[in-house]
Amino acid sequence: MHNDEIAGIFEQLADLLEIDGANPFRVRAYRNAARLLRGLPEEAADMLARGEDLSQLPSIGEDLAGKIAEIVETGRLETLQALKKTTPAGLAELTRIPGLGPKRVRLLRDALGVKSPAGLRRAAMSGKLAQLPGFGVKTQANIRAYFDSDRSGEKRTRLADAEKVAQRLVAYLEGAADRKHIVVAGSFRRSCETVGDLDIVVASASPQKVMDRFAAFDEIATVAGKGKTRATVRLRSGLQVDIRAMELASFGAACVYFTGSKAHCIALRKRGVSKGLKVNEYGVFRRDKSIAGETEKDVYAALGLPLIPPELREDRGEIEAAEKGKLPRLVALGDIRGDLHVHTKASDGRDDIRAMAKAARARGYDYLAICDHTKHARIAHGLTPSRLERQIDRIDALNEELSGIRILKSSEVDILADGSLDMPDSVLAKLDLVVGAVHFDFDLTPARQTERIIRAMDHPAFSILAHPTCRLIGARDPMRVQMERLMDAALERGCYLEANGQPERLDLNDVYCRMAKERGLKLALSTDAHSTEQLDFMRFSLGQARRGWLSPGDVINTRSWRDLKSLLKR
Ligand code: DGT
Ligand code: CA
Ligand code: CA
């Protein structure tokens, strides 16, 4: 039993309790516990096995510690089982529909008697939905569109959560007899911010053995379908997995097909047709003779194209670019010279400056910017001017002491309601760079929000706008800002926007990364790490940047400190 599975059980319980109208504190306790478990560097099951007391963990009391133990021992939670029996199954299904949290599901039941997706569909079609408080015409239209689309309509899983499952599953499948290659394809491989399900392609001379091993994976809850070369299952965490076993000769073609996107594959097929070729998951065929299929490179070559990186396969112009030899050289981890946004335990991080600096050095970085919160962020233990001044001295001393890494003096300064910065100019002037961020008043009108941020950028010390839309995937909508205006304002003033790699943020996202590139605005790829391990979130920031077609030249932290310093000069 892994932490994310336990977290999934607590989240289900919180959803059902919330629909039921339970005490909000109780609901929040389960959600906090789930969040803690998802971020825990160690398996709770291992800690229990060593006899550790889980109630010592933050946000875990006696009761929750007992429930974790119950889940680890029995694979289930009696409280949840009991609640499931008394809650109509359709209600829980409703929470899987995008845009419908438990609060809204409760309202639907109480106001309209909706108890299932079918009931919701009727309410949307009849127009009753738009009249509910907090729903409106737009939500109704989204829900209608949802029922019109062919996707089975599952709640989507954040990329980082899917990654944990994918890693365990791949490690497990590597034990299958005769397997040659395993690729996690689909939206996961394209680094989409969320995935509907995992699509796994395995090359093997004995597909049956792969299927048999897969079917015995201990995280499987239900098997939706199983054949000789394919299977679909749902895991206990709620995630669905599709698996296909292919012969080696078709492996590349299957990877292309199952990596998608569907739109990209359709465009490839059309291109094939124009050349008298048939393209499918088994290969590229001229009449009935296979001319490619073993590797992805062969498949693209047969279509007269270079290999297109998975992150670009969205039918957003990549095939035309590939044809002209104009695919971008995408930025990669090896290009990154430092991280420009991390926290320490001075504010809400876990580790101290020295530990963060050493961890950055171990990752081959040349520099690392310490950006603790400022005092307005009280719950994050934000720094007062005098605490920041002391931190600046501390960094000077550490820079004398440590070799091989330069610690940059910075701060994640709150952008206040009127656009001023939450730190006096005299202190800002001592920093190497200033990262500005909005942490409250998210719902101003787009024009006012934009002006607030531009006002902050007007400050000559301002360098980088952190997580520009402030969205939390699946939890908080992006703030409404006029993004083109913001980007142009940054360009005019010589400041930059951030692509934040926190798994629930991914902000800017792929579309905005590409928008920045097209306007000539460079971005900072940062992790917003709150612990040494989170420095590895750079891969998620890179995922969105690559989906946004960014090359090393489009990213400021691919530069040496000397060059970065002159880019930061306004
Ligand atoms: P997801 O799971 O919603 O995050 O998105 P994908 O892209 O992983 O989509 P999924 O799992 O439905 O299918 C995986 C890939 O398989 C998809 O990107 C393209 C291919 N595929 C699946 N169904 C079809 C289909 O009906 N037609 C075509 N051309 N390709 C398909
Ligand atoms: Ca998928
Ligand atoms: Ca699928």
Coordinates of N, CA and C in Angstrom, one line a residue, residues 289-458:
K289 N 2.6 -4.1 -47.9 CA 4.0 -4.4 -47.4 C 4.4 -3.4 -46.4
S290 N 4.9 -3.9 -45.3 CA 5.3 -2.9 -44.2 C 6.7 -2.3 -44.6
I291 N 6.7 -1.0 -44.6 CA 8.0 -0.3 -44.9 C 8.7 0.3 -43.6
A292 N 7.9 0.3 -42.5 CA 8.5 0.8 -41.2 C 7.6 0.4 -40.1
G293 N 8.2 0.4 -38.9 CA 7.4 0.0 -37.7 C 8.2 -0.3 -36.5
E294 N 9.5 -0.6 -36.6 CA 10.2 -1.1 -35.4 C 10.6 0.1 -34.5
T295 N 10.9 1.2 -35.1 CA 11.2 2.4 -34.2 C 10.4 3.6 -34.6
E296 N 10.2 4.5 -33.7 CA 9.5 5.7 -34.1 C 10.2 6.5 -35.2
K297 N 11.5 6.5 -35.1 CA 12.3 7.2 -36.1 C 12.0 6.7 -37.5
D298 N 11.9 5.4 -37.6 CA 11.6 4.8 -38.9 C 10.2 5.2 -39.4
V299 N 9.3 5.2 -38.5 CA 7.9 5.6 -38.9 C 7.9 7.0 -39.4
Y300 N 8.5 8.0 -38.7 CA 8.5 9.3 -39.2 C 9.3 9.4 -40.5
A301 N 10.4 8.7 -40.5 CA 11.2 8.8 -41.8 C 10.5 8.3 -43.0
A302 N 9.6 7.2 -42.8 CA 8.9 6.7 -43.9 C 7.9 7.8 -44.4
L303 N 7.5 8.7 -43.5 CA 6.6 9.8 -43.9 C 7.4 11.1 -44.3
G304 N 8.7 10.9 -44.5 CA 9.5 12.0 -44.9 C 9.8 13.1 -43.8
L305 N 9.8 12.6 -42.5 CA 9.9 13.6 -41.4 C 11.0 13.1 -40.5
P306 N 11.6 14.1 -39.8 CA 12.5 13.7 -38.6 C 11.6 13.3 -37.5
L307 N 12.2 12.7 -36.5 CA 11.5 12.3 -35.3 C 10.9 13.6 -34.6
I308 N 9.7 13.6 -34.2 CA 9.1 14.7 -33.6 C 9.0 14.4 -32.1
P309 N 9.6 15.3 -31.2 CA 9.5 15.0 -29.8 C 8.1 14.9 -29.3
P310 N 7.8 13.9 -28.4 CA 6.4 13.7 -27.9 C 5.7 14.9 -27.4
E311 N 6.4 15.8 -26.8 CA 5.7 17.0 -26.2 C 5.2 17.9 -27.3
L312 N 5.6 17.8 -28.5 CA 5.2 18.6 -29.6 C 4.0 18.0 -30.4
R313 N 3.7 16.7 -30.1 CA 2.7 16.0 -30.9 C 1.3 16.4 -30.6
E314 N 0.9 17.6 -30.9 CA -0.4 18.1 -30.6 C -1.1 18.7 -31.9
D315 N -0.5 18.5 -33.0 CA -1.1 19.1 -34.2 C -1.2 20.6 -34.0
R316 N -0.1 21.2 -33.5 CA -0.1 22.7 -33.4 C 1.0 23.2 -34.3
G317 N 1.2 22.6 -35.5 CA 2.2 23.1 -36.4 C 3.5 22.3 -36.5
E318 N 3.6 21.3 -35.6 CA 4.8 20.5 -35.6 C 5.2 19.7 -36.8
I319 N 4.1 19.3 -37.5 CA 4.4 18.5 -38.7 C 4.9 19.4 -39.8
E320 N 4.3 20.6 -40.0 CA 4.8 21.5 -41.0 C 6.2 22.0 -40.6
A321 N 6.5 22.2 -39.3 CA 7.8 22.6 -38.9 C 8.8 21.5 -39.2
A322 N 8.4 20.3 -38.9 CA 9.3 19.1 -39.1 C 9.7 19.0 -40.6
E323 N 8.7 19.2 -41.4 CA 8.9 19.0 -42.9 C 9.9 20.1 -43.4
K324 N 9.8 21.3 -42.8 CA 10.7 22.3 -43.3 C 12.1 22.3 -42.5
G325 N 12.3 21.3 -41.7 CA 13.5 21.2 -40.9 C 13.5 22.3 -39.8
K326 N 12.4 22.8 -39.4 CA 12.4 24.0 -38.5 C 11.9 23.6 -37.1
L327 N 12.0 22.3 -36.7 CA 11.6 22.0 -35.3 C 12.5 22.6 -34.4
P328 N 12.0 23.2 -33.2 CA 12.9 23.8 -32.3 C 13.8 22.8 -31.6
R329 N 15.0 23.2 -31.2 CA 15.8 22.3 -30.3 C 15.3 22.6 -28.9
L330 N 14.5 21.6 -28.4 CA 13.8 21.9 -27.1 C 14.8 21.9 -25.9
V331 N 14.5 22.8 -25.0 CA 15.3 23.0 -23.8 C 15.2 21.7 -23.0
A332 N 16.3 21.3 -22.4 CA 16.3 20.0 -21.6 C 17.0 20.2 -20.3
L333 N 16.9 19.3 -19.4 CA 17.5 19.4 -18.1 C 19.0 19.8 -18.1
G334 N 19.7 19.2 -19.1 CA 21.1 19.5 -19.1 C 21.5 21.0 -19.5
D335 N 20.5 21.7 -20.0 CA 20.7 23.1 -20.3 C 20.6 24.0 -19.1
I336 N 19.9 23.5 -18.1 CA 19.5 24.4 -16.9 C 20.8 24.6 -16.0
R337 N 21.1 25.8 -15.8 CA 22.3 26.2 -15.0 C 22.0 26.5 -13.5
G338 N 20.7 26.7 -13.2 CA 20.4 27.1 -11.9 C 18.9 27.2 -11.7
D339 N 18.5 27.3 -10.4 CA 17.0 27.4 -10.1 C 16.8 28.8 -9.5
L340 N 15.8 29.6 -10.0 CA 15.7 30.9 -9.6 C 14.5 31.2 -8.6
H341 N 14.0 30.1 -8.0 CA 12.9 30.3 -7.0 C 12.9 29.1 -6.1
V342 N 13.5 29.2 -4.9 CA 13.3 28.1 -3.9 C 13.2 28.8 -2.5
H343 N 12.6 28.0 -1.6 CA 12.4 28.4 -0.2 C 13.3 27.7 0.7
T344 N 13.4 28.3 1.9 CA 14.1 27.6 3.0 C 13.2 27.6 4.2
K345 N 13.8 27.1 5.3 CA 12.9 27.0 6.5 C 12.8 28.4 7.2
A346 N 13.5 29.4 6.6 CA 13.2 30.7 7.1 C 11.8 31.1 6.9
S347 N 11.2 30.7 5.8 CA 9.7 30.9 5.6 C 9.0 29.5 5.7
D348 N 8.5 29.0 4.6 CA 7.7 27.8 4.7 C 8.4 26.6 4.0
G349 N 9.8 26.7 3.8 CA 10.5 25.5 3.3 C 10.9 24.6 4.4
R350 N 11.5 23.4 4.1 CA 11.8 22.4 5.1 C 13.3 22.5 5.4
D351 N 14.2 22.9 4.5 CA 15.6 22.8 4.7 C 16.3 24.2 4.8
D352 N 17.5 24.2 5.3 CA 18.2 25.5 5.4 C 18.9 25.9 4.1
I353 N 19.5 27.1 4.1 CA 20.1 27.6 2.9 C 21.3 26.6 2.5
R354 N 22.1 26.2 3.4 CA 23.2 25.4 3.1 C 22.8 24.1 2.4
A355 N 21.7 23.4 3.0 CA 21.3 22.2 2.4 C 20.7 22.4 1.0
M356 N 20.0 23.4 0.8 CA 19.5 23.7 -0.5 C 20.6 24.0 -1.5
A357 N 21.6 24.7 -1.0 CA 22.7 25.1 -1.9 C 23.5 23.8 -2.3
K358 N 23.7 22.9 -1.3 CA 24.4 21.7 -1.6 C 23.7 20.8 -2.6
A359 N 22.3 20.8 -2.4 CA 21.5 20.0 -3.2 C 21.5 20.5 -4.7
A360 N 21.5 21.8 -4.8 CA 21.6 22.4 -6.1 C 22.9 22.1 -6.8
R361 N 24.0 22.2 -6.0 CA 25.3 21.9 -6.5 C 25.4 20.4 -7.0
A362 N 24.8 19.5 -6.2 CA 24.8 18.1 -6.6 C 24.0 17.9 -7.9
R363 N 23.1 18.8 -8.2 CA 22.4 18.7 -9.5 C 23.2 19.3 -10.6
G364 N 24.4 19.8 -10.4 CA 25.2 20.4 -11.4 C 24.9 21.8 -11.7
Y365 N 24.1 22.5 -10.8 CA 23.8 23.9 -11.0 C 24.9 24.8 -10.6
D366 N 25.0 26.0 -11.3 CA 26.0 27.0 -10.9 C 25.4 28.0 -9.9
Y367 N 24.1 28.2 -9.9 CA 23.5 29.2 -9.0 C 22.1 28.7 -8.5
L368 N 21.7 29.4 -7.4 CA 20.4 29.1 -6.8 C 19.9 30.3 -6.1
A369 N 18.7 30.7 -6.4 CA 18.2 31.9 -5.8 C 17.2 31.6 -4.6
I370 N 17.6 32.1 -3.4 CA 16.8 31.9 -2.2 C 15.7 32.9 -2.2
C371 N 14.4 32.5 -2.3 CA 13.3 33.4 -2.4 C 12.3 33.1 -1.3
D372 N 12.6 33.4 -0.1 CA 11.6 33.2 1.0 C 10.5 34.3 0.9
H373 N 9.4 33.9 1.5 CA 8.2 34.9 1.5 C 8.5 36.1 2.3
T374 N 7.7 37.2 2.0 CA 7.8 38.4 2.8 C 6.7 38.4 3.8
K375 N 6.7 39.4 4.7 CA 5.9 39.4 5.9 C 4.4 39.3 5.6
H376 N 4.0 39.9 4.5 CA 2.5 39.8 4.3 C 2.0 38.4 4.3
A377 N 2.8 37.4 3.8 CA 2.5 36.0 3.8 C 2.7 35.5 5.2
R378 N 1.8 35.8 6.1 CA 2.0 35.5 7.5 C 2.0 34.0 7.8
I379 N 1.0 33.3 7.1 CA 0.9 31.9 7.4 C 2.2 31.1 6.9
A380 N 2.9 31.7 5.9 CA 4.1 31.1 5.4 C 5.3 31.6 6.2
H381 N 5.1 32.3 7.3 CA 6.1 32.8 8.1 C 7.1 33.7 7.3
G382 N 6.4 34.6 6.6 CA 7.2 35.5 5.7 C 8.2 36.4 6.5
L383 N 9.3 36.8 5.8 CA 10.4 37.5 6.5 C 10.1 39.0 6.6
T384 N 10.4 39.6 7.7 CA 10.3 41.0 7.9 C 11.6 41.6 7.2
P385 N 11.6 42.9 6.9 CA 12.8 43.5 6.3 C 14.1 43.1 7.1
S386 N 14.0 43.2 8.4 CA 15.3 42.9 9.2 C 15.7 41.4 9.1
R387 N 14.7 40.5 9.1 CA 15.0 39.1 8.9 C 15.7 38.9 7.6
L388 N 15.1 39.5 6.5 CA 15.7 39.4 5.2 C 17.1 39.9 5.2
E389 N 17.4 41.0 5.9 CA 18.7 41.6 5.9 C 19.7 40.6 6.5
R390 N 19.2 40.0 7.6 CA 20.1 39.0 8.2 C 20.3 37.8 7.3
Q391 N 19.3 37.4 6.5 CA 19.5 36.3 5.6 C 20.5 36.7 4.5
I392 N 20.5 38.0 4.1 CA 21.4 38.4 3.1 C 22.9 38.3 3.6
D393 N 23.1 38.7 4.9 CA 24.4 38.5 5.5 C 24.8 37.0 5.5
R394 N 23.9 36.2 5.9 CA 24.1 34.8 6.0 C 24.5 34.2 4.6
I395 N 23.9 34.6 3.6 CA 24.2 34.2 2.2 C 25.6 34.6 1.8
D396 N 25.9 35.9 2.2 CA 27.3 36.4 1.9 C 28.3 35.5 2.5
A397 N 28.0 35.1 3.8 CA 29.0 34.3 4.5 C 29.1 32.9 3.9
L398 N 27.9 32.3 3.5 CA 27.9 31.0 2.9 C 28.6 31.0 1.6
N399 N 28.5 32.1 0.8 CA 29.1 32.1 -0.5 C 30.6 32.2 -0.4
E400 N 31.1 32.8 0.8 CA 32.5 32.7 1.0 C 33.0 31.3 1.3
E401 N 32.1 30.6 2.0 CA 32.5 29.2 2.5 C 32.4 28.1 1.4
L402 N 31.2 28.2 0.7 CA 30.9 27.1 -0.2 C 31.6 27.3 -1.6
S403 N 32.1 26.3 -2.2 CA 32.6 26.5 -3.6 C 31.7 25.7 -4.5
G404 N 31.7 26.1 -5.8 CA 31.0 25.4 -6.8 C 29.5 25.7 -6.9
I405 N 29.1 26.7 -6.1 CA 27.7 27.1 -6.3 C 27.6 28.5 -5.8
R406 N 26.9 29.4 -6.5 CA 26.6 30.7 -6.1 C 25.2 30.9 -5.6
I407 N 25.1 31.3 -4.3 CA 23.7 31.5 -3.8 C 23.3 32.9 -4.1
L408 N 22.2 33.1 -4.8 CA 21.7 34.4 -5.1 C 20.8 34.9 -4.1
K409 N 20.9 36.2 -3.7 CA 20.1 36.8 -2.7 C 18.8 37.3 -3.4
S410 N 17.7 36.7 -2.9 CA 16.4 37.1 -3.6 C 15.3 37.0 -2.5
S411 N 14.1 37.1 -3.0 CA 12.9 37.1 -2.1 C 11.7 36.9 -3.0
E412 N 10.7 36.1 -2.5 CA 9.4 36.1 -3.2 C 8.6 37.1 -2.6
V413 N 8.6 38.3 -3.1 CA 8.0 39.5 -2.5 C 6.5 39.5 -2.9
D414 N 5.7 39.7 -1.9 CA 4.2 39.8 -2.2 C 3.9 41.1 -2.9
I415 N 3.1 40.9 -4.0 CA 2.6 42.1 -4.7 C 1.3 42.5 -4.0
L416 N 1.4 43.6 -3.3 CA 0.2 44.1 -2.5 C -0.9 44.5 -3.4
A417 N -2.1 44.8 -2.7 CA -3.3 45.1 -3.5 C -3.1 46.2 -4.5
D418 N -2.3 47.2 -4.1 CA -2.1 48.4 -5.0 C -1.0 48.2 -5.9
G419 N -0.3 47.1 -5.9 CA 0.8 46.8 -6.8 C 2.1 47.2 -6.3
S420 N 2.1 47.7 -5.0 CA 3.4 48.0 -4.4 C 4.0 46.7 -3.9
L421 N 5.3 46.7 -3.6 CA 6.0 45.5 -3.1 C 6.2 45.5 -1.6
D422 N 6.1 44.3 -1.0 CA 6.0 44.1 0.4 C 7.4 44.1 1.0
M423 N 8.3 45.1 0.6 CA 9.6 45.1 1.2 C 10.2 46.5 0.8
P424 N 10.8 47.2 1.8 CA 11.3 48.6 1.5 C 12.4 48.5 0.4
D425 N 12.4 49.6 -0.4 CA 13.4 49.8 -1.5 C 14.8 49.5 -1.0
S426 N 15.1 50.0 0.2 CA 16.5 49.9 0.7 C 17.0 48.4 0.8
V427 N 16.0 47.5 1.1 CA 16.4 46.1 1.2 C 16.4 45.5 -0.2
L428 N 15.4 45.8 -1.0 CA 15.3 45.3 -2.3 C 16.6 45.6 -3.1
A429 N 17.2 46.7 -2.8 CA 18.4 47.1 -3.6 C 19.6 46.2 -3.3
K430 N 19.5 45.5 -2.2 CA 20.6 44.6 -1.8 C 20.5 43.2 -2.4
L431 N 19.4 43.0 -3.1 CA 19.2 41.6 -3.7 C 19.7 41.5 -5.1
D432 N 20.1 40.2 -5.4 CA 20.5 39.9 -6.8 C 19.4 40.0 -7.8
L433 N 18.2 39.5 -7.3 CA 17.0 39.6 -8.2 C 15.8 39.5 -7.3
V434 N 14.7 40.0 -7.8 CA 13.4 40.0 -7.0 C 12.4 39.3 -7.7
V435 N 11.8 38.3 -7.1 CA 10.7 37.5 -7.6 C 9.4 38.0 -7.0
G436 N 8.5 38.5 -7.8 CA 7.3 39.1 -7.3 C 6.1 38.1 -7.5
A437 N 5.2 38.1 -6.5 CA 4.1 37.1 -6.7 C 2.8 37.7 -6.0
V438 N 1.7 37.3 -6.6 CA 0.4 37.6 -6.1 C -0.1 36.4 -5.2
H439 N -0.5 36.7 -4.0 CA -1.0 35.6 -3.1 C -2.3 35.9 -2.5
F440 N -3.0 37.0 -2.9 CA -4.3 37.2 -2.4 C -5.0 38.2 -3.3
D441 N -6.3 38.4 -3.1 CA -7.1 39.2 -4.1 C -7.0 38.7 -5.5
F442 N -7.3 37.4 -5.7 CA -7.2 36.8 -7.0 C -8.3 37.2 -7.9
D443 N -9.4 37.7 -7.3 CA -10.6 37.8 -8.2 C -10.9 39.3 -8.6
L444 N -9.9 40.1 -8.8 CA -10.1 41.4 -9.3 C -10.6 41.3 -10.8
T445 N -11.1 42.4 -11.4 CA -11.4 42.3 -12.8 C -10.1 42.1 -13.5
P446 N -10.1 41.5 -14.7 CA -8.9 41.3 -15.5 C -8.1 42.6 -15.7
A447 N -8.7 43.7 -16.0 CA -8.0 44.9 -16.2 C -7.3 45.4 -14.9
R448 N -8.0 45.3 -13.8 CA -7.4 45.8 -12.5 C -6.3 44.8 -12.1
Q449 N -6.5 43.5 -12.2 CA -5.4 42.6 -11.8 C -4.2 42.8 -12.7
T450 N -4.4 43.1 -14.0 CA -3.2 43.3 -14.9 C -2.5 44.6 -14.5
E451 N -3.3 45.6 -14.2 CA -2.6 46.9 -13.8 C -1.9 46.8 -12.5
R452 N -2.5 46.0 -11.5 CA -1.8 45.8 -10.3 C -0.4 45.2 -10.5
I453 N -0.3 44.1 -11.4 CA 0.9 43.5 -11.6 C 1.9 44.3 -12.4
I454 N 1.4 45.1 -13.4 CA 2.3 46.0 -14.1 C 2.9 47.0 -13.2
R455 N 2.0 47.5 -12.3 CA 2.5 48.5 -11.3 C 3.7 47.9 -10.6
A456 N 3.6 46.6 -10.2 CA 4.7 46.0 -9.5 C 5.9 45.9 -10.4
M457 N 5.7 45.6 -11.6 CA 6.8 45.5 -12.6 C 7.5 46.8 -12.8
D458 N 6.7 47.9 -12.6 CA 7.3 49.2 -12.7 C 8.5 49.5 -11.8

